[in-house]
mmCIF file with all atom_site columns, C-alpha atoms in Angstrom:
data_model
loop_
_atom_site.group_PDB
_atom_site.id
_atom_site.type_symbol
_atom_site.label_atom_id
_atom_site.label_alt_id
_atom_site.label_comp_id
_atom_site.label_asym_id
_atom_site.label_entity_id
_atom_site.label_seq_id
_atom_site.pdbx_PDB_ins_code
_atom_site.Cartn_x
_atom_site.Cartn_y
_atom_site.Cartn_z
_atom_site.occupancy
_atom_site.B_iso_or_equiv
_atom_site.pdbx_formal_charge
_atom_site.auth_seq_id
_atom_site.auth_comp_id
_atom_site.auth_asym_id
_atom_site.auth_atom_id
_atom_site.pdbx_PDB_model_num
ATOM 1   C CA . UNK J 1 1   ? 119.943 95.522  111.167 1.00 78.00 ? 165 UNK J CA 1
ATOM 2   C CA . UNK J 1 2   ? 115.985 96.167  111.415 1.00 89.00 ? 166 UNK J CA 1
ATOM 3   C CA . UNK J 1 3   ? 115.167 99.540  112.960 1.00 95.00 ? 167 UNK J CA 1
ATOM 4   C CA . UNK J 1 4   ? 111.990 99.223  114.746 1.00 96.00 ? 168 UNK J CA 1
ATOM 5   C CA . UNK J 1 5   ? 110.200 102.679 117.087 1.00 96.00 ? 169 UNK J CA 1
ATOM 6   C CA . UNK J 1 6   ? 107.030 102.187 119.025 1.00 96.00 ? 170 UNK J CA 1
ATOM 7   C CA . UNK J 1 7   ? 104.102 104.871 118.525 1.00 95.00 ? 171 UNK J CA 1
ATOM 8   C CA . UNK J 1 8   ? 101.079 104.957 120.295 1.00 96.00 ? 172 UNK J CA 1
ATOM 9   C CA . UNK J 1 9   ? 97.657  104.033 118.133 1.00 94.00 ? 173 UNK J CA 1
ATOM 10  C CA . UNK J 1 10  ? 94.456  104.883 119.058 1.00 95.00 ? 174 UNK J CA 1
ATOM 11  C CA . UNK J 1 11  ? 92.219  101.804 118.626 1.00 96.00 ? 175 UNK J CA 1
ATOM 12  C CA . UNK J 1 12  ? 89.074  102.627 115.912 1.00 93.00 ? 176 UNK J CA 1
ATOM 13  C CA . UNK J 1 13  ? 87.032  100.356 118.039 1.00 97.00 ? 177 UNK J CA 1
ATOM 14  C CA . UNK J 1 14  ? 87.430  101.250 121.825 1.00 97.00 ? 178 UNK J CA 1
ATOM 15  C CA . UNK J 1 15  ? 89.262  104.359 121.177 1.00 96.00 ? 179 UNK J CA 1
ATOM 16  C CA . UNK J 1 16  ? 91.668  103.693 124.001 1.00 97.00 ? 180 UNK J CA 1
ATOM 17  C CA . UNK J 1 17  ? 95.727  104.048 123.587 1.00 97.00 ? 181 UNK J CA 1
ATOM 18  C CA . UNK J 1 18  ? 97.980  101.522 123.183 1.00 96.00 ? 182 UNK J CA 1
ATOM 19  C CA . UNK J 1 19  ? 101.594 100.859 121.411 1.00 96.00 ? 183 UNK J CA 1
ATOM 20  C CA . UNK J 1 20  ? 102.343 99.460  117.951 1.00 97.00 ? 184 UNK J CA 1
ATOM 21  C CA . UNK J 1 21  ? 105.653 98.385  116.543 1.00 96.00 ? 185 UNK J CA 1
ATOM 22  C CA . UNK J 1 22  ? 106.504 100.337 113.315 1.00 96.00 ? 186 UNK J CA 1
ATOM 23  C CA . UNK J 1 23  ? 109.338 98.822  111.189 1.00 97.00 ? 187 UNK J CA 1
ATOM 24  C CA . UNK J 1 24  ? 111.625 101.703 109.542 1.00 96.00 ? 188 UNK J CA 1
ATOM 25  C CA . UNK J 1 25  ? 113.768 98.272  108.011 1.00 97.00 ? 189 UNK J CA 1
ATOM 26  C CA . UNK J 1 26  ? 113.311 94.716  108.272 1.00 97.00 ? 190 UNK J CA 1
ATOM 27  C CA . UNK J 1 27  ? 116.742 92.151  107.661 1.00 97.00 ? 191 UNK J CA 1
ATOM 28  C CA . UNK J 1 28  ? 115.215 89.033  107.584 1.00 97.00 ? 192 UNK J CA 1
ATOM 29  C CA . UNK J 1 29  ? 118.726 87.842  107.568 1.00 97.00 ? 193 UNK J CA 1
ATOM 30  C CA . UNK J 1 30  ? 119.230 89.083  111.331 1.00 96.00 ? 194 UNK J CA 1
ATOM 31  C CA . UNK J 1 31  ? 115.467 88.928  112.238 1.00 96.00 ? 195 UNK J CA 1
ATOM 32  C CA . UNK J 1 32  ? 114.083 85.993  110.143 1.00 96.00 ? 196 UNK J CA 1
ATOM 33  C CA . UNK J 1 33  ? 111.087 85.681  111.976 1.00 97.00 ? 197 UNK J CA 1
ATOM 34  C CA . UNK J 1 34  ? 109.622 89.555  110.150 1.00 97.00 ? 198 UNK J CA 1
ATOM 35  C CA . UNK J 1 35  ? 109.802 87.605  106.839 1.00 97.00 ? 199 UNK J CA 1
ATOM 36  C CA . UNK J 1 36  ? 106.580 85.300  108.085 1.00 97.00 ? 200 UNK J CA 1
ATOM 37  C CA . UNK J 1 37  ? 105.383 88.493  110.020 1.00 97.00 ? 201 UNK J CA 1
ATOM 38  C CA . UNK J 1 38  ? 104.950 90.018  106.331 1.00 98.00 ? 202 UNK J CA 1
ATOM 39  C CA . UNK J 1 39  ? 103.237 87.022  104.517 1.00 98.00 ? 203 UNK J CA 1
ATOM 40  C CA . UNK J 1 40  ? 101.091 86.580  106.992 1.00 97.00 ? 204 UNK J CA 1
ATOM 41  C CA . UNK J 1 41  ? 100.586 90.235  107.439 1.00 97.00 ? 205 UNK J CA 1
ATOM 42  C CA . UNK J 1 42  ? 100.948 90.764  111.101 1.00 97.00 ? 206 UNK J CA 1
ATOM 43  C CA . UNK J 1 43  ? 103.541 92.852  110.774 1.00 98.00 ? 207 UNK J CA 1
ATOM 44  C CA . UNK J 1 44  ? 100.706 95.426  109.512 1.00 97.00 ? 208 UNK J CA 1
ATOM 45  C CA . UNK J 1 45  ? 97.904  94.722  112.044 1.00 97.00 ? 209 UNK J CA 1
ATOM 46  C CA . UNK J 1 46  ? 97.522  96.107  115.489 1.00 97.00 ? 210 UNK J CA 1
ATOM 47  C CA . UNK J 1 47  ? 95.658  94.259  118.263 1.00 97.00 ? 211 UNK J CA 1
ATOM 48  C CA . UNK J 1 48  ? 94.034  96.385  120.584 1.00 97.00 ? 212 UNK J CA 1
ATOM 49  C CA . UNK J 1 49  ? 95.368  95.268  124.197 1.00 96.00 ? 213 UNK J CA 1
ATOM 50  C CA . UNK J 1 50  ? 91.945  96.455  125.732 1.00 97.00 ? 214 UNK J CA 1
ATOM 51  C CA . UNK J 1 51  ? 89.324  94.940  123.409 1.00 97.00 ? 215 UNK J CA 1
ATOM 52  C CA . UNK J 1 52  ? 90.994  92.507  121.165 1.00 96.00 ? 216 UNK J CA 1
ATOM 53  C CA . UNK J 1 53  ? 90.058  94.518  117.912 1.00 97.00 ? 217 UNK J CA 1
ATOM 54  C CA . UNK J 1 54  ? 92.522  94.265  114.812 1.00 97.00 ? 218 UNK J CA 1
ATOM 55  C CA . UNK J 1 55  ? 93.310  97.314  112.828 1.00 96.00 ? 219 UNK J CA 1
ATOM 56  C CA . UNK J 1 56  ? 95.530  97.258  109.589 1.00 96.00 ? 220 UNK J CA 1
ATOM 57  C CA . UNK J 1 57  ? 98.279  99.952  109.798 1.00 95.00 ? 221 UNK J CA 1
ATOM 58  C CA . UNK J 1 58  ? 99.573  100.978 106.360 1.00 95.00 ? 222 UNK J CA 1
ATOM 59  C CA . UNK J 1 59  ? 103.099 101.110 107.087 1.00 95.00 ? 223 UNK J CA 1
ATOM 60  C CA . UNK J 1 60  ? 106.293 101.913 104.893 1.00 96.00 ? 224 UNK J CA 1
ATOM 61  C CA . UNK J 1 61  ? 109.783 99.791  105.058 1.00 97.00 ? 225 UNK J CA 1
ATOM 62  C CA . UNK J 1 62  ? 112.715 98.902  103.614 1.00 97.00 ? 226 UNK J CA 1
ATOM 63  C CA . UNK J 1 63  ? 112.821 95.085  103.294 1.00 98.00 ? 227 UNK J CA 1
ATOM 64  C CA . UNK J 1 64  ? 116.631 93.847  103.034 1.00 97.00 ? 228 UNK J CA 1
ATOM 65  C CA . UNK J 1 65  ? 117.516 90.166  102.239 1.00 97.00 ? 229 UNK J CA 1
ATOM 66  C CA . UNK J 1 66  ? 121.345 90.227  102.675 1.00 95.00 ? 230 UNK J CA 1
ATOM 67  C CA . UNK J 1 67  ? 121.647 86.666  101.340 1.00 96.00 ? 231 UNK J CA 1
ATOM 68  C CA . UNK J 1 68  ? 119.884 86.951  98.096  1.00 96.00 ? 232 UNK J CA 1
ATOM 69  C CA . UNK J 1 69  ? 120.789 90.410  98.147  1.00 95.00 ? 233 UNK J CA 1
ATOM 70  C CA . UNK J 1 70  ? 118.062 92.695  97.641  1.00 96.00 ? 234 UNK J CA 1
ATOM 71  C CA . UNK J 1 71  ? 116.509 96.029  98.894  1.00 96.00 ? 235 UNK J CA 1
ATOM 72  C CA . UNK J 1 72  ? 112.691 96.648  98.389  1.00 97.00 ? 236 UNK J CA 1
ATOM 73  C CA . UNK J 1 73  ? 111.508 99.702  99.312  1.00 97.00 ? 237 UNK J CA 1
ATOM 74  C CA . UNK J 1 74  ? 108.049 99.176  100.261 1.00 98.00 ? 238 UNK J CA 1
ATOM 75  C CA . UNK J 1 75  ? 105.014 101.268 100.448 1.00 97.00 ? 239 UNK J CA 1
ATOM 76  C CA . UNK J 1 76  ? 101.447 100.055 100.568 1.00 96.00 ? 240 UNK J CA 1
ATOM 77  C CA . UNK J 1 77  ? 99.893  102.826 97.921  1.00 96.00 ? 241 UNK J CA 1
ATOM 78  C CA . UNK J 1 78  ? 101.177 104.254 94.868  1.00 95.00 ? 242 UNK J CA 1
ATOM 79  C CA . UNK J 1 79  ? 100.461 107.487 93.554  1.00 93.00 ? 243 UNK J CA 1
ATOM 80  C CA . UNK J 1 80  ? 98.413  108.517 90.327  1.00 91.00 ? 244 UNK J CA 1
ATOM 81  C CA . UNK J 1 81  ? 101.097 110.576 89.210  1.00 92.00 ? 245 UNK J CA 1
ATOM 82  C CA . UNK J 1 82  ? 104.020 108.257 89.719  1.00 95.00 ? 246 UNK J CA 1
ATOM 83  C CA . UNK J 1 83  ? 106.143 108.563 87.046  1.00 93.00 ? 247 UNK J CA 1
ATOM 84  C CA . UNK J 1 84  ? 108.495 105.899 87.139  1.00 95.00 ? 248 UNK J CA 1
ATOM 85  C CA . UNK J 1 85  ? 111.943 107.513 88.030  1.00 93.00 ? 249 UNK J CA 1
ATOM 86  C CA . UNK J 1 86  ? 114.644 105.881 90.092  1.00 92.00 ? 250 UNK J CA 1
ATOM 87  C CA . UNK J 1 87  ? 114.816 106.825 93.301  1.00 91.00 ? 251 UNK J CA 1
ATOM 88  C CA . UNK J 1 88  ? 117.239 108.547 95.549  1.00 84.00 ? 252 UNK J CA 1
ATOM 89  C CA . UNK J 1 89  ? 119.023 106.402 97.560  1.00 77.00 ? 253 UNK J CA 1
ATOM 90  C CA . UNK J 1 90  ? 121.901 106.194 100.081 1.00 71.00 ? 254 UNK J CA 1
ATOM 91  C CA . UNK J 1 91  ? 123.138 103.023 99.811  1.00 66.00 ? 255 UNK J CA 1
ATOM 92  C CA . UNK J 1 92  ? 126.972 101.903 100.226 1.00 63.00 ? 256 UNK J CA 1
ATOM 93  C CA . UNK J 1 93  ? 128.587 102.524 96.695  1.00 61.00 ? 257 UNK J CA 1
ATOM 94  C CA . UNK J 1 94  ? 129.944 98.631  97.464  1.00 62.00 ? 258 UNK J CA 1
ATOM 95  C CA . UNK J 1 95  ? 126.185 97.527  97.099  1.00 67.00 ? 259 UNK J CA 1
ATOM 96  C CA . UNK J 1 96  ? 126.132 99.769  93.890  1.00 61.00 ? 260 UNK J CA 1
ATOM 97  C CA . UNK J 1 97  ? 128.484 98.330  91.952  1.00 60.00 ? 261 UNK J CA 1
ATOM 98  C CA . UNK J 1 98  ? 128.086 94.512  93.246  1.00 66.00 ? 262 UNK J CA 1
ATOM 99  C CA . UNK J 1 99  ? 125.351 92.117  92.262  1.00 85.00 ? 263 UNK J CA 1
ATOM 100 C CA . UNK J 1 100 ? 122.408 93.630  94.714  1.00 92.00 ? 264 UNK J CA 1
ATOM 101 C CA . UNK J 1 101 ? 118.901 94.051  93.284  1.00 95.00 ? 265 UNK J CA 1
ATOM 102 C CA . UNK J 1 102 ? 117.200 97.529  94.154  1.00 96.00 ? 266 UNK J CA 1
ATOM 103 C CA . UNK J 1 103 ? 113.674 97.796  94.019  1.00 97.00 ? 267 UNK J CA 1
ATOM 104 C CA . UNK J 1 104 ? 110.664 100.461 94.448  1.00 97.00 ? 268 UNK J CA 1
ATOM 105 C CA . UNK J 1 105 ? 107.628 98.463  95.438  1.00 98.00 ? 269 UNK J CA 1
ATOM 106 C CA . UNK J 1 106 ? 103.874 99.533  95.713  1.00 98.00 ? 270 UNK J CA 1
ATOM 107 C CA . UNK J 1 107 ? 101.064 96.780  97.388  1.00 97.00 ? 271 UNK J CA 1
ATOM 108 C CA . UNK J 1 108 ? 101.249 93.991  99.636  1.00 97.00 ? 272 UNK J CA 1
ATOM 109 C CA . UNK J 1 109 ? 100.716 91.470  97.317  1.00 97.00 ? 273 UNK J CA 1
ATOM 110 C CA . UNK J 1 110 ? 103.054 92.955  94.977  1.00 98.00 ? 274 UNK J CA 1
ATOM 111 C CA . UNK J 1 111 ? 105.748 93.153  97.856  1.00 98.00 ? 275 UNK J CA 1
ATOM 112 C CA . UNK J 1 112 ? 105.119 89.513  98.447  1.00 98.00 ? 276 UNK J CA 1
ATOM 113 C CA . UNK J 1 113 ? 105.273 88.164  95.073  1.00 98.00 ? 277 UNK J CA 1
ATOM 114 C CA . UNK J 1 114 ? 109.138 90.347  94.430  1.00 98.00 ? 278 UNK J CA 1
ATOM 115 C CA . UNK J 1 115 ? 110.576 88.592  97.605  1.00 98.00 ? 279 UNK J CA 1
ATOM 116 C CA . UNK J 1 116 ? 109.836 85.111  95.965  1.00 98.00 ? 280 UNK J CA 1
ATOM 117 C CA . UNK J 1 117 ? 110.991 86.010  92.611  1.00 98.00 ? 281 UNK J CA 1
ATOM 118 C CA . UNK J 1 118 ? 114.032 87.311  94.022  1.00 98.00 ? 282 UNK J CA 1
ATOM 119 C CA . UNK J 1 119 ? 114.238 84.845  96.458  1.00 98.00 ? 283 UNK J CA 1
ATOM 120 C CA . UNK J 1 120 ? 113.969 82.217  93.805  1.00 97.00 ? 284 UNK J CA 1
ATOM 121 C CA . UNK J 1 121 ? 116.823 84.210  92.006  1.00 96.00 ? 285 UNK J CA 1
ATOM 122 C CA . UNK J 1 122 ? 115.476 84.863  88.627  1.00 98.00 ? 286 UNK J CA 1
ATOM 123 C CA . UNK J 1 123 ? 115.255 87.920  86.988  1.00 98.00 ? 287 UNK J CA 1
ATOM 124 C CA . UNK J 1 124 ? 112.382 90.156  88.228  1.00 98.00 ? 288 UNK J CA 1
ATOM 125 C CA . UNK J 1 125 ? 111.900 92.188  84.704  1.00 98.00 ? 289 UNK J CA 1
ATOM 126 C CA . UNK J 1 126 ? 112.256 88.861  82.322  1.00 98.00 ? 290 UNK J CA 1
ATOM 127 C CA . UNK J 1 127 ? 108.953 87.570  84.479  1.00 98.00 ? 291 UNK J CA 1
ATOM 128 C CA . UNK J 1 128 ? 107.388 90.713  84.123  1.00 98.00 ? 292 UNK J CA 1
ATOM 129 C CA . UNK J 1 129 ? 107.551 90.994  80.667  1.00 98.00 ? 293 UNK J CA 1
ATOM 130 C CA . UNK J 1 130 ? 107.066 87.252  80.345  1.00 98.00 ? 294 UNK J CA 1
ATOM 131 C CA . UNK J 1 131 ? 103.260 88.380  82.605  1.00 98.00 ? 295 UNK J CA 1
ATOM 132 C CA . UNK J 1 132 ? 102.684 90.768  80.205  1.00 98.00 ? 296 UNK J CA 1
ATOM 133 C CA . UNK J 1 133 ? 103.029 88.746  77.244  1.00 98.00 ? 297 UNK J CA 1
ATOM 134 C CA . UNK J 1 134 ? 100.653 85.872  79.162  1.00 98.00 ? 298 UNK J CA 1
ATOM 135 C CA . UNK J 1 135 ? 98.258  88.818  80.179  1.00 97.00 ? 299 UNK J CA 1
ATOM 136 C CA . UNK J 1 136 ? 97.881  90.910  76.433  1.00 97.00 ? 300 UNK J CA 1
ATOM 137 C CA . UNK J 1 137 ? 99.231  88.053  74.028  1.00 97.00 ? 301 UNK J CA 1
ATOM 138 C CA . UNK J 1 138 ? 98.572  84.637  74.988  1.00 97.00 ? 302 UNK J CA 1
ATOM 139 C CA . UNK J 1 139 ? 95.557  85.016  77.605  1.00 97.00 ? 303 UNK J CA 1
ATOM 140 C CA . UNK J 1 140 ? 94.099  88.720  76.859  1.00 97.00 ? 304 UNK J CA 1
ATOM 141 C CA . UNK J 1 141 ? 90.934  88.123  78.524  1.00 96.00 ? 305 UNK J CA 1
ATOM 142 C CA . UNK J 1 142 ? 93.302  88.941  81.653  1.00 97.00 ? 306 UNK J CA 1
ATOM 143 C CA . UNK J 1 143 ? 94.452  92.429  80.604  1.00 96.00 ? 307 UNK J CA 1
ATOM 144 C CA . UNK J 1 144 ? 90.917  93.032  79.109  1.00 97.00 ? 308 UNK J CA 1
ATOM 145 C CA . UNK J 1 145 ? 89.210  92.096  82.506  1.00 97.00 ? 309 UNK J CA 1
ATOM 146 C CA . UNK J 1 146 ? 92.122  93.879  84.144  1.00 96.00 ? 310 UNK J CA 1
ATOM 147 C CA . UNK J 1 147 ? 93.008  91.220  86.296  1.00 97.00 ? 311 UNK J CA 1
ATOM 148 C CA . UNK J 1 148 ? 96.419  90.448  88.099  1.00 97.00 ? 312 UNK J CA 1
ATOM 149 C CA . UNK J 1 149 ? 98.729  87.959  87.464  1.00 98.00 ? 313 UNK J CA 1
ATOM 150 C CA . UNK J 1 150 ? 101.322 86.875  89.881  1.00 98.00 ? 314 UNK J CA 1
ATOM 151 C CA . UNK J 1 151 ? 104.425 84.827  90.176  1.00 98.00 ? 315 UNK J CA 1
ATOM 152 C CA . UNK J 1 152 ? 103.511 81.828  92.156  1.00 97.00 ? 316 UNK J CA 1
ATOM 153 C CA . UNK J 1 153 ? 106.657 79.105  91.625  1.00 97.00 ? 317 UNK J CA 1
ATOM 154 C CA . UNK J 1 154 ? 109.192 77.253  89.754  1.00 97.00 ? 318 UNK J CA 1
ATOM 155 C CA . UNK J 1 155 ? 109.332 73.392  89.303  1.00 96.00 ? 319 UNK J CA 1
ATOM 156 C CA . UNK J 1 156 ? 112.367 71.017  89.387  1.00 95.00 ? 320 UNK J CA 1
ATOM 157 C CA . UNK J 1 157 ? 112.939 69.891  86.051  1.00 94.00 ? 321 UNK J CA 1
ATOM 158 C CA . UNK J 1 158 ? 110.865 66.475  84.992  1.00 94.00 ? 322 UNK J CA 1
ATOM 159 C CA . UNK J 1 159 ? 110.451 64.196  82.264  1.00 93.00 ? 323 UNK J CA 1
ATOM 160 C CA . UNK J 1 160 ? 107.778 66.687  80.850  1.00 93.00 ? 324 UNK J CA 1
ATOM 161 C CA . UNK J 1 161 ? 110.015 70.141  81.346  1.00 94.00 ? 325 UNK J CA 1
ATOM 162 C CA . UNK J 1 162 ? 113.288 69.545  80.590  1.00 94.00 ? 326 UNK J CA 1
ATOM 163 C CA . UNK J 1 163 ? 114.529 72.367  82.409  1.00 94.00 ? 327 UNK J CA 1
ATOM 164 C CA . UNK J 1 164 ? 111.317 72.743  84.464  1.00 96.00 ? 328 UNK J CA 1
ATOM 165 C CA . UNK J 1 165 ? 108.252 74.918  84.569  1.00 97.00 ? 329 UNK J CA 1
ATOM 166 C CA . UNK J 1 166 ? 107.310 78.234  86.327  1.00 98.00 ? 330 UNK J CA 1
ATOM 167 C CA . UNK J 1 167 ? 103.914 79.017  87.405  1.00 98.00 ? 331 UNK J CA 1
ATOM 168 C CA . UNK J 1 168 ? 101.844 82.014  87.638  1.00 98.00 ? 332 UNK J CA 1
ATOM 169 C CA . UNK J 1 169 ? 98.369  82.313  88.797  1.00 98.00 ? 333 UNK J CA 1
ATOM 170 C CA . UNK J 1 170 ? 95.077  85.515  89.285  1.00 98.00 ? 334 UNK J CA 1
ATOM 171 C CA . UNK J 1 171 ? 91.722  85.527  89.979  1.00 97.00 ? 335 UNK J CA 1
ATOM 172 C CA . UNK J 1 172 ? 89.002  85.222  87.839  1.00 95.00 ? 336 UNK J CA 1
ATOM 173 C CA . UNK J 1 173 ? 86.682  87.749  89.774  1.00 93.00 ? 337 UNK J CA 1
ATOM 174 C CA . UNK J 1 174 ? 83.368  85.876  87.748  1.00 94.00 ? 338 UNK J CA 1
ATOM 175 C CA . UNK J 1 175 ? 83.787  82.633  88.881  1.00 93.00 ? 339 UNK J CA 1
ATOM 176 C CA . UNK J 1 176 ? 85.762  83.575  92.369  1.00 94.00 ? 340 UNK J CA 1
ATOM 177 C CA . UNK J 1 177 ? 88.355  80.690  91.623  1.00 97.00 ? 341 UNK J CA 1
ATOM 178 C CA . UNK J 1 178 ? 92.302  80.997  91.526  1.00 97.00 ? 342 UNK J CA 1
ATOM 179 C CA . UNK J 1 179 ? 93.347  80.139  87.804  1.00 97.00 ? 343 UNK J CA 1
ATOM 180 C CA . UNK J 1 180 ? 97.122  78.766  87.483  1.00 97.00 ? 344 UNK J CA 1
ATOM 181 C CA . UNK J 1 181 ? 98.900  78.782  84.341  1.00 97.00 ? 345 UNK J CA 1
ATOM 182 C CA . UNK J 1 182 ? 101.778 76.670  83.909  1.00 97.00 ? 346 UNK J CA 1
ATOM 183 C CA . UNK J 1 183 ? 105.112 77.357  80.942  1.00 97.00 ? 347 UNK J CA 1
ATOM 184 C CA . UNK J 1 184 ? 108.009 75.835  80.896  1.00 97.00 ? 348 UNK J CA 1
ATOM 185 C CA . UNK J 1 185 ? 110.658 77.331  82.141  1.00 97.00 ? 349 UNK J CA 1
ATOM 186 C CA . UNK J 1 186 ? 112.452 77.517  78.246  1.00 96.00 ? 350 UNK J CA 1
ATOM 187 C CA . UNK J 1 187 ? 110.110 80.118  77.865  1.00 97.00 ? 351 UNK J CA 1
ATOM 188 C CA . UNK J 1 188 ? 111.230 82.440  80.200  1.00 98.00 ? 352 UNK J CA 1
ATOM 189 C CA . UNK J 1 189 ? 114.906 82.217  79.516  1.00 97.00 ? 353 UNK J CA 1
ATOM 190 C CA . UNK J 1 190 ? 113.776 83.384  76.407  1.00 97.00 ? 354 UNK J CA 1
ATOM 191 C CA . UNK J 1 191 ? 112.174 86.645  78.253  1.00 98.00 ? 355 UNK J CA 1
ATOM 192 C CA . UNK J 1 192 ? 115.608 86.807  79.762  1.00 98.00 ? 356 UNK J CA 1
ATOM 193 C CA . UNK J 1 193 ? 117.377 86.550  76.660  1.00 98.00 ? 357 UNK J CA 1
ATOM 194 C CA . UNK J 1 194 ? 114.940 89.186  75.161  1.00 97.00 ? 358 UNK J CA 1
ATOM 195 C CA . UNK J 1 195 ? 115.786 91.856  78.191  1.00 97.00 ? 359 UNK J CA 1
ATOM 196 C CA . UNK J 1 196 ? 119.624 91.652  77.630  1.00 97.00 ? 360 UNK J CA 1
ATOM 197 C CA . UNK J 1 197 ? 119.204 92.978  73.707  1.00 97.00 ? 361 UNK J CA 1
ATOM 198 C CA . UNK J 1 198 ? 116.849 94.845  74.182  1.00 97.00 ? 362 UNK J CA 1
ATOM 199 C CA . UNK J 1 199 ? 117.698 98.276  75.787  1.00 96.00 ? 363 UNK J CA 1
ATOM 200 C CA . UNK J 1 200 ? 113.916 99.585  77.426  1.00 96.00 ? 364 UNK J CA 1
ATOM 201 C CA . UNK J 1 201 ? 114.428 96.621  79.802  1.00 97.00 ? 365 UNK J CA 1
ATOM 202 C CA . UNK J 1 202 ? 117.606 97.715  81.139  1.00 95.00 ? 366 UNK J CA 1
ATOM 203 C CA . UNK J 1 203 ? 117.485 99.272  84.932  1.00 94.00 ? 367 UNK J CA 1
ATOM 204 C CA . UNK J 1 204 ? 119.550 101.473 86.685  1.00 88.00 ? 368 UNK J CA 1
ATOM 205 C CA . UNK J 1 205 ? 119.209 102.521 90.480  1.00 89.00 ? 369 UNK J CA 1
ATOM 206 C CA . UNK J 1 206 ? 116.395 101.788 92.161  1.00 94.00 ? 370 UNK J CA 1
ATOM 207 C CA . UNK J 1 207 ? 113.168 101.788 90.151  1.00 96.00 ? 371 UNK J CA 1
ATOM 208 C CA . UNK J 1 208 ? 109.565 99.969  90.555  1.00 97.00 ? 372 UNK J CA 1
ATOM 209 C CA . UNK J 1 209 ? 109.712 97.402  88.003  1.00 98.00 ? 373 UNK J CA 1
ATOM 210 C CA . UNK J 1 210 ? 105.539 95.790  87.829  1.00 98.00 ? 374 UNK J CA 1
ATOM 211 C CA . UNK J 1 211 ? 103.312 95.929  85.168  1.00 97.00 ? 375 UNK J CA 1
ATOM 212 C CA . UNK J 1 212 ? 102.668 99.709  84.388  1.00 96.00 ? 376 UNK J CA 1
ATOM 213 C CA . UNK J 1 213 ? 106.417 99.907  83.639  1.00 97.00 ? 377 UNK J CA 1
ATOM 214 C CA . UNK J 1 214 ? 106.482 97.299  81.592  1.00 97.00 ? 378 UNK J CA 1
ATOM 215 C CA . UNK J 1 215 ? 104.030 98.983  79.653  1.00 96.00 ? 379 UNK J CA 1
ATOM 216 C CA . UNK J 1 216 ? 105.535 102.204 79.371  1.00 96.00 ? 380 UNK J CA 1
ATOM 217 C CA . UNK J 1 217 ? 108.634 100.548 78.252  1.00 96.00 ? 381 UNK J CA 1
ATOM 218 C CA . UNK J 1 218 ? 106.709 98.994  75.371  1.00 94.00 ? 382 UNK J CA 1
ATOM 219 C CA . UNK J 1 219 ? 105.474 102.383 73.906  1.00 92.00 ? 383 UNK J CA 1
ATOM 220 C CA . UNK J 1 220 ? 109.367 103.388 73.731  1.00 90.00 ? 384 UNK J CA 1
ATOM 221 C CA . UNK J 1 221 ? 111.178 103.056 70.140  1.00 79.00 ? 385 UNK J CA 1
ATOM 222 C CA . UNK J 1 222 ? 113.999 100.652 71.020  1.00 70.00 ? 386 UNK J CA 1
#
């Protein structure tokens, strides 16, 4: 179930008291409705009941997803000095050994973009190494200008992509427009293909799986 406590914020604007909701866990199979509160990021603001004024609260939580089954733990910053172990957890052993996904994530887009991979059921390290071959291989201008690429969908399979296409999309920060890039989907069963024999991509216990471990798995002799 979500655990939820109230704690009394002290608005920036007014600097009167008031109460804000502070998610320990969110099931968004028991409480659907915090999934939306996430993407559209309420679940992070509070409104001042005496002025109106919005204030972002950099919360932690545990997001569960008991249907696609998957734990995120979630925390909006990530330190300097992270160093990439698995965490401690204390977790049934049933979820353990069973087909559940545990994850360390750090930023809110980043926390967005792992529920629909997951959601979507693929495998969350195959598209990050698949991002990091887009970002240094085939479009290096995005590693070089150190922007962020991000899972954005999948397509049915058409006439064009036999087995359809999945989508990614960042920013280009000079010209202030979204940039999609579009493979089909053959592509990253290959990436999937390429984690299972190769043993830097394997993952055991809860670890953050984004872009700076991809790279660190890269500089290890396989």
């Amino acid at each position: 179930m979500s655990q939820v406590k109230r704690e009394t914020i002290e608005c920036s604007n007014c600097h009167r008291k008031g109460e804000f909701e502070i998610w320990d866990s969110v099931n968004v199979d028991l409480d659907p409705e915090l999934r939306e509160k996430i993407f559209n990021e309420e679940l992070f603001m509070y409104h001042c009941p005496h002025c109106g004024h919005v204030t972002g609260i950099p919360m932690d939580t545990l997001y569960h997803d008991m249907k696609n089954q998957f734990m995120l733990f979630f925390s909006f910053f990530k330190e300097d000095d992270f160093d990439y172990k698995p965490m401690d957890m204390d977790v049934p052993k049933s979820m353990m050994k069973g087909d559940y996904t545990f994850r360390m994530v750090f930023g809110l887009m980043q926390l967005k973009e792992k529920i629909v991979i997951l959601e979507h059921g693929l495998n969350d390290v195959a598209v990050e190494r698949q991002k990091y071959m887009i970002s240094h291989v085939i479009i290096p201008e995005i590693a070089q200008k150190r922007y962020k690429l991000y899972f954005a969908k999948v397509d049915e399979p058409s006439e064009e992509f036999e087995y359809g296409a999945i989508y990614y999309f960042y920013e280009d920060k000079e010209t202030e427009e979204i940039m999609t890039v579009r493979f089909a989907m053959d592509n990253y069963y290959e990436h999937c293909l390429a984690c299972e024999i190769d043993p830097r991509m394997k993952v055991e216990g809860c670890v953050c799986v984004d872009q700076d471990w991809m790279n660190l798995k890269f500089q290890e002799d396989k």
